[in-house]
CSV table of C-alpha atoms in Angstrom, one decimal:
chain,number,residue,atom,x,y,z
X,1,UNK,CA,143.8,129.0,92.9
X,2,UNK,CA,143.7,126.6,95.9
X,3,UNK,CA,140.6,128.5,97.2
X,4,UNK,CA,138.8,128.0,93.8
X,5,UNK,CA,139.5,124.3,94.0
X,6,UNK,CA,138.1,124.1,97.5
X,7,UNK,CA,135.0,126.1,96.4
X,8,UNK,CA,134.4,123.7,93.5
X,9,UNK,CA,134.9,120.7,95.8
X,10,UNK,CA,132.2,122.0,98.2
X,11,UNK,CA,129.9,122.8,95.3
X,12,UNK,CA,130.4,119.3,93.8
X,13,UNK,CA,129.6,117.6,97.2
X,14,UNK,CA,126.5,119.8,97.7
X,15,UNK,CA,125.2,119.0,94.3
X,16,UNK,CA,125.8,115.3,94.9
X,17,UNK,CA,123.9,115.4,98.1
X,18,UNK,CA,120.9,117.2,96.5
X,19,UNK,CA,120.7,114.9,93.5
X,20,UNK,CA,121.1,111.6,95.4
X,21,UNK,CA,118.9,112.6,98.3
X,22,UNK,CA,121.7,112.0,100.8
X,23,UNK,CA,120.6,115.1,102.6
X,24,UNK,CA,117.1,113.6,103.4
X,25,UNK,CA,116.6,112.5,106.9
X,26,UNK,CA,114.6,109.4,107.6
X,27,UNK,CA,111.6,110.2,109.8
X,28,UNK,CA,111.3,108.0,112.9
X,29,UNK,CA,107.9,106.7,113.9
X,30,UNK,CA,108.0,108.9,117.0
X,31,UNK,CA,108.8,112.0,115.0
X,32,UNK,CA,105.9,111.1,112.6
X,33,UNK,CA,103.5,110.8,115.5
X,34,UNK,CA,104.6,114.1,117.1
X,35,UNK,CA,104.4,116.0,113.8
X,36,UNK,CA,101.0,114.7,112.8
X,37,UNK,CA,99.6,115.2,116.3
X,38,UNK,CA,100.8,118.8,116.2
X,39,UNK,CA,98.4,119.2,113.1
X,40,UNK,CA,95.5,117.7,115.1
X,41,UNK,CA,95.7,114.2,113.5
X,42,UNK,CA,94.9,111.1,115.5
X,43,UNK,CA,97.8,108.7,115.2
X,44,UNK,CA,97.6,105.0,116.0
X,45,UNK,CA,99.9,102.0,115.7
X,46,UNK,CA,98.7,99.4,113.2
X,47,UNK,CA,99.0,95.9,114.6
X,48,UNK,CA,99.1,92.7,112.6
X,49,UNK,CA,100.9,93.9,109.5
X,50,UNK,CA,104.5,93.1,110.5
X,51,UNK,CA,105.9,89.7,109.5
X,52,UNK,CA,109.3,88.3,109.0
X,53,UNK,CA,108.5,87.8,105.3
X,54,UNK,CA,107.7,91.4,104.6
X,55,UNK,CA,110.3,92.9,106.9
X,56,UNK,CA,107.9,95.5,108.3
X,57,UNK,CA,109.0,96.8,111.7
X,58,UNK,CA,106.5,99.6,112.4
X,59,UNK,CA,103.2,100.8,110.9
X,60,UNK,CA,101.3,103.9,111.9
X,61,UNK,CA,98.0,105.3,110.6
X,62,UNK,CA,97.0,108.9,111.0
X,63,UNK,CA,93.8,110.8,110.1
X,64,UNK,CA,92.7,114.3,110.9
X,65,UNK,CA,90.2,114.9,113.7
X,66,UNK,CA,87.9,116.7,111.3
X,67,UNK,CA,85.8,115.0,108.6
X,68,UNK,CA,88.2,115.4,105.8
X,69,UNK,CA,88.8,112.1,103.9
X,70,UNK,CA,92.5,112.0,104.5
X,71,UNK,CA,94.6,109.0,105.4
X,72,UNK,CA,98.3,109.0,106.2
X,73,UNK,CA,100.5,105.9,106.7
X,74,UNK,CA,104.0,105.5,108.0
X,75,UNK,CA,105.9,102.3,107.5
X,76,UNK,CA,109.4,101.4,108.7
X,77,UNK,CA,111.1,98.2,107.3
X,78,UNK,CA,114.1,96.3,108.4
X,79,UNK,CA,116.0,97.1,105.1
X,80,UNK,CA,115.9,99.4,102.2
X,81,UNK,CA,115.2,96.4,99.9
X,82,UNK,CA,112.1,95.4,102.0
X,83,UNK,CA,110.9,99.0,101.8
X,84,UNK,CA,111.6,99.1,98.0
X,85,UNK,CA,109.6,95.9,97.5
X,86,UNK,CA,106.6,97.3,99.5
X,87,UNK,CA,106.8,100.6,97.6
X,88,UNK,CA,106.8,98.7,94.3
X,89,UNK,CA,103.7,96.8,95.3
X,90,UNK,CA,101.9,100.0,96.2
X,91,UNK,CA,102.8,101.6,92.9
X,92,UNK,CA,101.6,98.5,91.0
X,93,UNK,CA,98.3,98.6,92.8
X,94,UNK,CA,97.8,102.2,91.7
X,95,UNK,CA,98.9,101.5,88.1
X,96,UNK,CA,96.4,98.6,88.0
X,97,UNK,CA,93.5,101.1,88.6
X,98,UNK,CA,94.8,103.8,86.3
X,99,UNK,CA,92.5,104.9,83.5
X,100,UNK,CA,92.3,107.7,81.0
X,101,UNK,CA,91.4,110.3,83.6
X,102,UNK,CA,94.4,109.3,85.8
X,103,UNK,CA,97.8,111.0,85.9
X,104,UNK,CA,101.0,109.6,87.5
X,105,UNK,CA,104.5,110.8,88.2
X,106,UNK,CA,107.5,108.8,89.5
X,107,UNK,CA,110.9,110.2,90.6
X,108,UNK,CA,113.4,107.5,91.4
X,109,UNK,CA,116.8,107.7,93.0
X,110,UNK,CA,118.8,105.3,95.1
X,111,UNK,CA,117.7,106.4,98.5
X,112,UNK,CA,114.5,108.2,97.6
X,113,UNK,CA,111.6,107.2,95.4
X,114,UNK,CA,108.4,109.3,95.0
X,115,UNK,CA,105.2,108.4,93.2
X,116,UNK,CA,101.9,110.3,92.8
X,117,UNK,CA,98.6,109.2,91.4
X,118,UNK,CA,95.5,111.3,90.7
X,119,UNK,CA,92.2,111.0,89.0
X,120,UNK,CA,89.0,113.0,89.1
X,121,UNK,CA,88.3,111.9,92.7
X,122,UNK,CA,91.5,110.8,94.4
X,123,UNK,CA,95.0,111.8,95.1
X,124,UNK,CA,97.8,109.5,96.4
X,125,UNK,CA,101.4,110.4,97.1
X,126,UNK,CA,103.8,107.9,98.4
X,127,UNK,CA,107.5,108.4,99.1
X,128,UNK,CA,110.2,106.0,100.2
X,129,UNK,CA,113.4,107.3,101.9
X,130,UNK,CA,115.8,104.5,102.7
X,131,UNK,CA,113.8,101.9,104.7
X,132,UNK,CA,110.7,104.1,105.4
X,133,UNK,CA,107.6,104.9,103.4
X,134,UNK,CA,105.0,107.6,103.9
X,135,UNK,CA,101.8,107.4,101.9
X,136,UNK,CA,99.0,109.9,101.9
X,137,UNK,CA,95.6,109.3,100.3
X,138,UNK,CA,93.0,112.1,100.0
X,139,UNK,CA,90.3,113.5,97.8
X,140,UNK,CA,91.7,115.4,94.8
X,141,UNK,CA,90.5,118.7,96.4
X,142,UNK,CA,93.1,118.2,99.2
X,143,UNK,CA,96.1,117.7,96.8
X,144,UNK,CA,97.8,121.0,97.5
X,145,UNK,CA,97.5,120.5,101.3
X,146,UNK,CA,98.8,116.9,101.1
X,147,UNK,CA,101.8,117.9,99.0
X,148,UNK,CA,102.5,120.6,101.6
X,149,UNK,CA,102.2,118.0,104.4
X,150,UNK,CA,104.5,115.6,102.7
X,151,UNK,CA,107.1,118.4,102.2
X,152,UNK,CA,106.8,119.4,105.8
X,153,UNK,CA,107.5,115.8,106.8
X,154,UNK,CA,110.6,115.9,104.7
X,155,UNK,CA,109.3,113.4,102.2
């Protein structure tokens, strides 16, 4: 009977970690750079975006070395609240251009929030984990590849 109680305890904790996203690891700027460069992306620091007011600590921009129209951003903020505010601004900017051809999804949890936007031409996926945000923008024809990339990044 004691073993069954322990088994249910382990199962309960595992489910809690999966549902709340506690098992997700925040990607560091260095890890982001290494991962994207391994896929032949050019990665650069973005200067001039960080201010005390917005809480932005680091910003990186990545694009593939080929001619695909793909843009990947990494942002690290001082707090989860700063990242959440920035994430909400990005979502609002996409909601503002939404039309009848657009589709959106939003999954929201305490530590993780994910939003996707697509229309006939464009695809945007943005995910916040704790105090970091990764955003990918691409042509709609790259949607599957960008979802795979976001998944491989752990976002």
